[in-house]
Tab-separated table of C-alpha atoms and ligand atoms in Angstrom:
chain	number	residue	atom	x	y	z
A	263	MET	CA	0.907	-12.624	-4.813
A	264	GLN	CA	3.498	-11.891	-7.618
A	265	GLU	CA	0.617	-12.209	-10.177
A	266	LEU	CA	-1.734	-9.711	-8.292
A	267	ILE	CA	1.191	-7.290	-7.901
A	268	THR	CA	1.804	-7.506	-11.860
A	269	LYS	CA	-1.899	-7.277	-12.555
A	270	LEU	CA	-2.381	-4.319	-10.061
A	271	SER	CA	0.620	-2.597	-11.670
A	272	GLU	CA	-0.568	-2.816	-15.146
A	273	GLU	CA	-4.147	-1.310	-13.795
A	274	VAL	CA	-2.454	1.623	-12.112
A	275	ASN	CA	-0.419	2.349	-15.299
A	276	GLN	CA	-3.524	2.268	-17.380
A	277	VAL	CA	-5.502	4.877	-15.380
A	278	SER	CA	-5.728	8.062	-17.052
A	279	THR	CA	-8.890	9.701	-15.259
A	280	THR	CA	-8.899	13.352	-14.285
A	281	THR	CA	-12.211	13.774	-12.742
A	282	LYS	CA	-12.577	14.605	-9.129
A	283	ASP	CA	-14.702	11.549	-8.499
A	284	SER	CA	-12.700	8.999	-10.257
A	285	LEU	CA	-9.583	10.290	-8.678
A	286	GLU	CA	-11.192	9.722	-5.407
A	287	SER	CA	-12.010	6.190	-6.214
A	288	PHE	CA	-8.503	5.633	-7.359
A	289	ARG	CA	-7.294	6.904	-3.860
A	290	LEU	CA	-9.692	4.799	-2.086
A	291	ARG	CA	-8.670	1.485	-4.232
A	292	PHE	CA	-4.872	1.942	-4.277
A	293	ILE	CA	-3.623	4.490	-1.591
A	294	SER	CA	-5.899	4.488	1.286
A	295	LYS	CA	-5.216	2.635	4.294
A	296	LYS	CA	-8.044	0.165	3.409
A	297	GLY	CA	-6.985	-0.091	-0.133
A	298	GLN	CA	-5.609	-3.002	-2.116
A	299	ILE	CA	-2.108	-2.209	-1.798
A	300	ALA	CA	-2.290	-1.835	1.919
A	301	GLN	CA	-4.012	-5.138	2.172
A	302	LEU	CA	-0.992	-6.802	0.328
A	303	PHE	CA	1.207	-5.315	2.902
A	304	GLU	CA	-0.800	-6.891	5.647
A	305	GLU	CA	-0.473	-10.217	3.976
A	306	PHE	CA	3.349	-9.517	3.360
A	307	LYS	CA	3.843	-9.300	7.173
A	308	GLU	CA	2.462	-12.918	7.569
A	309	MET	CA	4.956	-14.289	5.121
A	310	SER	CA	8.039	-16.534	5.718
A	311	GLY	CA	11.524	-14.950	5.031
A	312	GLU	CA	11.810	-16.836	1.809
A	313	GLU	CA	8.606	-15.709	0.263
A	314	LYS	CA	9.322	-12.046	1.567
A	315	LYS	CA	12.397	-11.954	-0.594
A	316	LYS	CA	10.518	-12.881	-3.635
A	317	VAL	CA	7.669	-10.232	-3.627
A	318	GLY	CA	9.012	-7.577	-1.437
A	319	LYS	CA	10.737	-5.361	-4.080
A	320	ALA	CA	7.875	-5.664	-6.355
A	321	LEU	CA	5.321	-4.682	-3.700
A	322	ASN	CA	7.463	-1.669	-2.758
A	323	GLU	CA	7.624	-0.644	-6.538
A	324	LEU	CA	3.808	-1.005	-6.950
A	325	LYS	CA	3.210	1.102	-3.782
A	326	LYS	CA	5.644	3.839	-5.249
A	327	LEU	CA	4.011	3.637	-8.736
A	328	ALA	CA	0.552	3.993	-7.269
A	329	GLU	CA	1.710	7.122	-5.301
A	330	SER	CA	3.374	8.730	-8.102
A	331	LYS	CA	0.299	8.092	-10.443
A	332	PHE	CA	-1.907	9.630	-7.773
A	333	LYS	CA	0.179	12.847	-7.604
A	334	GLU	CA	0.358	13.138	-11.266
A	335	LEU	CA	-3.512	12.775	-11.646
A	336	GLN	CA	-4.035	15.342	-9.038
A	337	GLU	CA	-1.745	17.737	-10.627
A	338	GLN	CA	-3.660	17.137	-14.030
A	339	LEU	CA	-6.929	17.926	-12.123
A	340	ASP	CA	-5.707	20.986	-10.428
A	341	SER	CA	-4.335	22.569	-13.575
A	342	LYS	CA	-7.734	21.554	-15.393
A	343	SER	CA	-9.725	23.342	-12.856
A	344	SER	CA	-7.530	26.466	-12.597
A	345	ALA	CA	-7.807	26.706	-16.404
A	346	ALA	CA	-11.528	26.360	-16.138
A	347	ALA	CA	-11.444	29.335	-13.597
A	348	VAL	CA	-9.786	31.641	-15.883
A	349	ASP	CA	-12.168	30.746	-18.730
A	350	ILE	CA	-14.312	33.764	-18.269
A	351	ASP	CA	-15.845	35.892	-20.974
A	352	LEU	CA	-14.628	39.299	-19.958
A	353	SER	CA	-16.914	40.835	-22.690
A	354	LEU	CA	-20.185	39.751	-21.049
A	355	PRO	CA	-21.981	42.583	-18.990
A	356	PRO	CA	-21.431	42.291	-15.242
A	357	VAL	CA	-23.940	40.667	-12.916
A	358	ALA	CA	-26.093	43.448	-11.589
A	359	ASP	CA	-25.919	44.092	-7.683
A	360	ALA	CA	-29.162	43.554	-5.960
A	361	ILE	CA	-30.377	46.846	-4.852
A	362	GLY	CA	-31.918	46.847	-1.326
A	363	ASN	CA	-34.237	49.247	0.107
A	364	LEU	CA	-35.097	51.136	3.413
A	365	HIS	CA	-36.739	49.196	6.050
A	366	PRO	CA	-40.484	50.371	6.329
A	367	LEU	CA	-39.789	51.565	9.921
A	368	ASN	CA	-37.044	53.670	8.708
A	369	LEU	CA	-39.004	55.078	5.937
A	370	THR	CA	-41.495	56.266	8.343
A	371	ARG	CA	-39.055	57.449	10.831
A	372	TYR	CA	-37.325	59.697	8.051
A	373	LYS	CA	-40.751	61.082	6.883
A	374	ILE	CA	-41.611	61.902	10.533
A	375	ILE	CA	-38.140	63.600	10.915
A	376	GLN	CA	-38.612	65.541	7.578
A	377	ILE	CA	-41.984	66.889	8.697
A	378	PHE	CA	-40.703	68.123	12.069
A	379	GLU	CA	-37.460	69.533	10.769
A	380	ARG	CA	-39.365	71.646	8.587
A	381	LEU	CA	-41.096	73.141	11.862
A	382	GLY	CA	-37.587	73.787	13.369
A	383	PHE	CA	-37.156	70.513	15.445
A	384	ASN	CA	-33.807	68.873	15.723
A	385	VAL	CA	-33.209	65.325	16.389
A	386	SER	CA	-31.829	63.960	19.660
A	387	ASP	CA	-30.633	60.600	20.666
A	388	GLY	CA	-30.062	58.903	24.042
A	389	PRO	CA	-29.285	55.526	25.742
A	390	GLU	CA	-31.619	52.490	25.464
A	391	ILE	CA	-30.071	51.181	28.744
A	392	GLU	CA	-31.245	53.786	31.275
A	393	ASP	CA	-31.459	54.448	34.933
A	394	ASP	CA	-34.898	54.578	36.854
A	395	TRP	CA	-34.374	58.453	37.419
A	396	HIS	CA	-34.237	59.319	33.709
A	397	ASN	CA	-36.918	56.782	32.588
A	398	PHE	CA	-39.329	57.289	35.708
A	399	SER	CA	-38.721	59.404	38.690
A	400	ALA	CA	-37.524	62.698	36.719
A	401	LEU	CA	-40.660	62.290	34.732
A	402	ASN	CA	-42.825	62.664	37.771
A	403	PHE	CA	-43.767	58.817	38.327
A	404	PRO	CA	-43.790	58.423	42.023
A	405	ASP	CA	-42.098	55.286	43.434
A	406	ASN	CA	-44.828	52.422	43.407
A	407	HIS	CA	-47.328	54.546	41.341
A	408	PRO	CA	-49.361	52.323	39.192
A	409	ALA	CA	-48.399	54.390	36.101
A	410	ARG	CA	-45.117	52.389	36.365
A	411	GLU	CA	-47.076	49.200	36.031
A	412	MET	CA	-48.294	50.251	32.660
A	413	GLN	CA	-44.765	50.417	31.401
A	414	ASP	CA	-43.240	47.388	32.909
A	415	THR	CA	-39.887	46.658	31.368
A	416	PHE	CA	-36.639	44.555	31.705
A	417	PHE	CA	-34.528	45.225	34.884
A	418	ILE	CA	-30.957	44.336	35.443
A	419	GLU	CA	-30.851	41.863	38.392
A	420	LYS	CA	-27.327	42.891	39.561
A	421	ASN	CA	-28.215	46.491	39.548
A	422	PRO	CA	-31.972	46.966	39.899
A	423	ASP	CA	-31.592	50.806	39.135
A	424	MET	CA	-30.943	49.986	35.472
A	425	LEU	CA	-33.468	49.163	32.980
A	426	LEU	CA	-34.337	49.050	29.368
A	427	ARG	CA	-36.144	52.343	28.580
A	428	THR	CA	-39.752	52.184	28.082
A	429	HIS	CA	-40.230	55.303	26.139
A	430	THR	CA	-37.654	57.751	24.506
A	431	SER	CA	-38.903	60.397	27.188
A	432	ASN	CA	-35.546	59.738	28.860
A	433	VAL	CA	-34.162	61.770	26.057
A	434	GLN	CA	-36.320	64.723	26.915
A	435	ILE	CA	-35.117	64.743	30.525
A	436	ARG	CA	-31.257	64.599	29.330
A	437	LEU	CA	-31.979	67.279	26.841
A	438	MET	CA	-33.499	69.562	29.262
A	439	GLN	CA	-30.651	69.095	31.849
A	440	LYS	CA	-28.239	69.727	29.258
A	441	GLN	CA	-29.716	72.554	27.338
A	442	LYS	CA	-31.793	75.720	28.345
A	443	PRO	CA	-34.799	76.748	26.469
A	444	PRO	CA	-35.835	77.297	23.796
A	445	ILE	CA	-35.901	73.573	23.032
A	446	ARG	CA	-37.442	72.102	19.980
A	447	SER	CA	-36.465	68.592	19.492
A	448	ILE	CA	-37.723	65.105	18.337
A	449	MET	CA	-36.351	61.856	19.709
A	450	PRO	CA	-36.650	58.759	17.655
A	451	GLY	CA	-35.521	55.331	19.028
A	452	ARG	CA	-36.177	51.877	20.158
A	453	VAL	CA	-38.013	51.200	23.399
A	454	TYR	CA	-38.905	48.143	25.487
A	455	ARG	CA	-41.892	46.838	27.330
A	456	ASN	CA	-42.444	43.501	29.178
A	457	GLU	CA	-45.588	42.583	27.617
A	458	ALA	CA	-46.384	39.545	25.705
A	459	ILE	CA	-49.974	39.942	25.698
A	460	SER	CA	-50.542	40.152	22.020
A	461	ALA	CA	-49.199	37.292	19.532
A	462	ARG	CA	-48.803	40.217	17.235
A	463	ALA	CA	-46.443	42.252	18.981
A	464	HIS	CA	-42.973	41.937	20.532
A	465	CYS	CA	-41.357	43.178	23.676
A	466	PHE	CA	-39.894	46.230	21.936
A	467	PHE	CA	-41.053	48.837	19.512
A	468	HIS	CA	-39.934	52.210	18.126
A	469	GLN	CA	-41.122	55.683	19.154
A	470	VAL	CA	-40.653	59.214	18.078
A	471	GLU	CA	-41.266	61.829	20.873
A	472	GLY	CA	-41.137	65.419	20.553
A	473	LEU	CA	-40.539	68.347	22.975
A	474	TYR	CA	-40.949	71.970	22.635
A	475	VAL	CA	-40.015	74.269	25.753
A	476	ASP	CA	-39.999	78.032	25.467
A	477	LYS	CA	-41.699	81.084	27.017
A	478	ASN	CA	-45.392	81.107	26.208
A	479	VAL	CA	-45.664	77.679	24.812
A	480	SER	CA	-49.490	76.812	25.034
A	481	PHE	CA	-51.776	73.963	24.360
A	482	ALA	CA	-52.749	75.803	21.171
A	483	ASP	CA	-49.303	75.305	19.775
A	484	LEU	CA	-49.466	71.585	20.656
A	485	LYS	CA	-52.826	71.168	18.663
A	486	GLN	CA	-51.664	73.167	15.647
A	487	THR	CA	-48.175	71.355	15.521
A	488	LEU	CA	-49.806	67.752	15.661
A	489	TYR	CA	-52.643	68.869	13.254
A	490	HIS	CA	-49.994	70.064	10.826
A	491	PHE	CA	-48.082	66.747	11.333
A	492	ALA	CA	-51.274	64.426	10.609
A	493	LYS	CA	-51.976	66.488	7.396
A	494	GLU	CA	-48.601	66.160	6.155
A	495	MET	CA	-48.256	62.446	7.030
A	496	TYR	CA	-51.696	61.151	6.046
A	497	GLY	CA	-52.979	63.887	3.577
A	498	LYS	CA	-55.059	67.079	3.698
A	499	ASP	CA	-58.356	65.394	4.407
A	500	ILE	CA	-57.287	63.780	7.772
A	501	GLN	CA	-59.402	64.671	10.713
A	502	ILE	CA	-57.764	64.999	14.235
A	503	ARG	CA	-59.210	64.848	17.761
A	504	PHE	CA	-57.793	65.190	21.154
A	505	ARG	CA	-59.138	62.918	23.936
A	506	PRO	CA	-58.413	63.839	27.776
A	507	SER	CA	-55.954	61.431	29.178
A	508	PHE	CA	-53.425	60.914	32.002
A	509	PHE	CA	-49.666	60.749	31.755
A	510	PRO	CA	-47.502	61.555	35.050
A	511	PHE	CA	-45.297	63.879	33.115
A	512	THR	CA	-47.689	65.998	31.264
A	513	GLU	CA	-50.678	68.146	32.590
A	514	PRO	CA	-53.293	68.385	30.862
A	515	SER	CA	-52.725	65.246	28.960
A	516	ALA	CA	-54.430	64.178	25.804
A	517	GLU	CA	-54.629	61.097	23.452
A	518	ILE	CA	-54.481	62.143	19.762
A	519	ASP	CA	-56.854	60.267	17.262
A	520	ILE	CA	-57.020	60.468	13.586
A	521	SER	CA	-59.923	59.601	11.419
A	522	CYS	CA	-59.610	56.056	10.119
A	523	LEU	CA	-57.813	55.986	6.926
A	524	ILE	CA	-59.063	52.393	6.087
A	525	CYS	CA	-62.861	52.962	6.386
A	526	HIS	CA	-62.960	56.839	6.396
A	527	GLY	CA	-65.163	56.621	9.354
A	528	GLU	CA	-67.525	53.865	8.249
A	529	GLY	CA	-66.087	51.501	10.724
A	530	CYS	CA	-63.653	48.624	10.502
A	531	THR	CA	-61.571	46.288	12.433
A	532	VAL	CA	-58.483	48.537	12.366
A	533	CYS	CA	-60.526	51.517	14.121
A	534	LYS	CA	-62.504	48.834	16.150
A	535	HIS	CA	-65.606	50.388	14.603
A	536	SER	CA	-65.087	53.792	16.009
A	537	GLY	CA	-63.960	55.489	12.983
A	538	TRP	CA	-60.942	56.860	14.775
A	539	VAL	CA	-57.281	55.477	15.520
A	540	GLU	CA	-55.021	56.481	18.296
A	541	ILE	CA	-51.847	57.586	16.982
A	542	ALA	CA	-49.985	59.575	19.835
A	543	GLY	CA	-50.079	60.620	23.365
A	544	SER	CA	-49.343	64.228	24.250
A	545	GLY	CA	-49.754	67.028	26.792
A	546	MET	CA	-48.164	70.166	28.436
A	547	VAL	CA	-44.968	69.362	30.306
A	548	HIS	CA	-45.692	68.952	34.006
A	549	PRO	CA	-44.232	71.729	36.100
A	550	ASN	CA	-42.348	69.086	38.292
A	551	VAL	CA	-40.631	67.656	35.316
A	552	LEU	CA	-39.420	71.175	34.313
A	553	LYS	CA	-38.240	71.614	37.868
A	554	ASN	CA	-36.529	68.274	38.050
A	555	CYS	CA	-34.387	69.411	35.071
A	556	GLY	CA	-33.631	72.784	36.629
A	557	ILE	CA	-36.091	74.853	34.380
A	558	ASP	CA	-38.328	77.294	36.056
A	559	PRO	CA	-41.972	76.478	35.308
A	560	GLU	CA	-42.885	80.029	36.128
A	561	GLU	CA	-40.704	81.193	33.179
A	562	TYR	CA	-41.139	78.617	30.829
A	563	THR	CA	-43.784	76.100	29.481
A	564	GLY	CA	-43.684	73.216	27.095
A	565	PHE	CA	-45.548	70.590	25.197
A	566	ALA	CA	-44.518	66.975	24.651
A	567	PHE	CA	-45.881	64.106	22.492
A	568	GLY	CA	-45.034	60.589	21.641
A	569	MET	CA	-46.174	58.045	19.025
A	570	GLY	CA	-45.233	54.487	17.849
A	571	ILE	CA	-43.385	54.340	14.642
A	572	GLU	CA	-44.930	50.814	13.987
A	573	ARG	CA	-48.452	52.228	14.402
A	574	VAL	CA	-47.870	55.002	11.876
A	575	THR	CA	-46.300	52.507	9.510
A	576	GLN	CA	-49.138	50.149	9.929
A	577	LEU	CA	-51.540	52.794	9.058
A	578	ARG	CA	-49.381	53.849	5.899
A	579	TYR	CA	-48.838	50.401	4.548
A	580	ARG	CA	-51.805	48.485	6.203
A	581	VAL	CA	-49.543	45.861	7.639
A	582	ASN	CA	-51.342	44.070	10.592
A	583	ASP	CA	-48.885	41.882	12.142
A	584	LEU	CA	-46.105	43.929	13.957
A	585	ARG	CA	-43.807	40.882	14.053
A	586	LEU	CA	-43.126	41.261	10.494
A	587	TYR	CA	-41.095	44.325	11.062
A	588	SER	CA	-38.378	42.451	12.976
A	589	GLU	CA	-38.289	38.995	11.460
A	590	ASN	CA	-36.056	40.184	8.647
A	591	ASP	CA	-37.855	38.233	5.923
A	592	ILE	CA	-36.681	39.565	2.677
A	593	ARG	CA	-39.984	38.636	0.779
A	594	PHE	CA	-41.767	41.116	3.270
A	595	LEU	CA	-38.994	43.850	3.329
A	596	LYS	CA	-38.474	44.167	-0.451
A	597	GLN	CA	-42.089	45.259	-0.978
A	598	PHE	CA	-41.472	48.760	0.240
A	599	LYS	CA	-40.164	51.263	-2.195
A	600	SER	CA	-37.517	53.508	-0.840
A	601	VAL	CA	-39.512	56.750	-1.245
A	602	ILE	CA	-39.752	58.635	2.006
B	104	LIG	N1	-43.995	58.569	26.804
B	104	LIG	C1	-45.404	58.320	26.389
B	104	LIG	C2	-45.594	56.706	26.204
B	104	LIG	O1	-44.738	56.206	25.805
B	104	LIG	C3	-45.934	59.161	25.334
B	104	LIG	C4	-45.967	60.487	25.593
B	104	LIG	C5	-44.904	61.340	25.323
B	104	LIG	C6	-47.057	60.980	26.096
B	104	LIG	C7	-44.854	62.697	25.589
B	104	LIG	C8	-47.157	62.359	26.360
B	104	LIG	C9	-46.051	63.270	26.287
B	104	LIG	O2	-46.577	56.266	26.349
């Protein structure tokens, strides 16, 4: 054993490595519990007293030598890497920060807000977790009415009165309860519907709704406002049409279509070969809704409308798959220039 100890001591002394890998192999070979020195200590335990006397001291010294060598090499390595860390050329130009851009849905939202702000609308906000009354009942949805089925959503089991709002119309109710007319406001926000019917859609989307309540507000105001919006949003040549429709909270109600921007009326898959694309729902606020909010329908009238931000964005940028908007794929998102 004596010979081996001498040989290993020499080897330890000769090591002068200072790379991370070679330091690690040094540690494995000499320092670790499975290393050669530990091995010798195992053998030492089995020796007779006589033999132990002969090699004990040398073996202990070998252990100390290996440990101090390891420490020394480690220090060398540390100082080398910290020297490398300060080895920076300060005269080089800085690495440029990557500049992000606005999300396409936000670009559209800001554009819509800009258009309506110029018409004197302000912006209102409200909760996404709502109670039945603000989302349905106050909006003239009778209990068990099939219109509720069209807007199935997510309810909270422990408290069936609470739900994720299906439209931002809840903000209209909150606004009319809080503020007396004249009211001229738009409500952008996220809404939820329990519908997995299309592989291209999610259970949530974004809306902008609008509300105008004052004395003598008429259907002509509604038409002119939305016509102006469509021209500002899509260009002067856009055509617009109103189709009779039904919403519990408006009477009369109308669906608003614009002429197809993609085929210009020739017929394509986006407009399902009709030449028209639906962009919003609208109508005159139902007297029951005004009453539910403490506004006298004999004195005041109003119009309301609601549109999906995804749909408007889809027509602006020709994106067909709505899931892309919420997947956070940077390759998709960086294609939109932040110009509102
Ligand atoms: N709240 C309706 C929806 O989400 C849209 C709408 C708003 C229709 C206002 C008419 C008036 O479908």
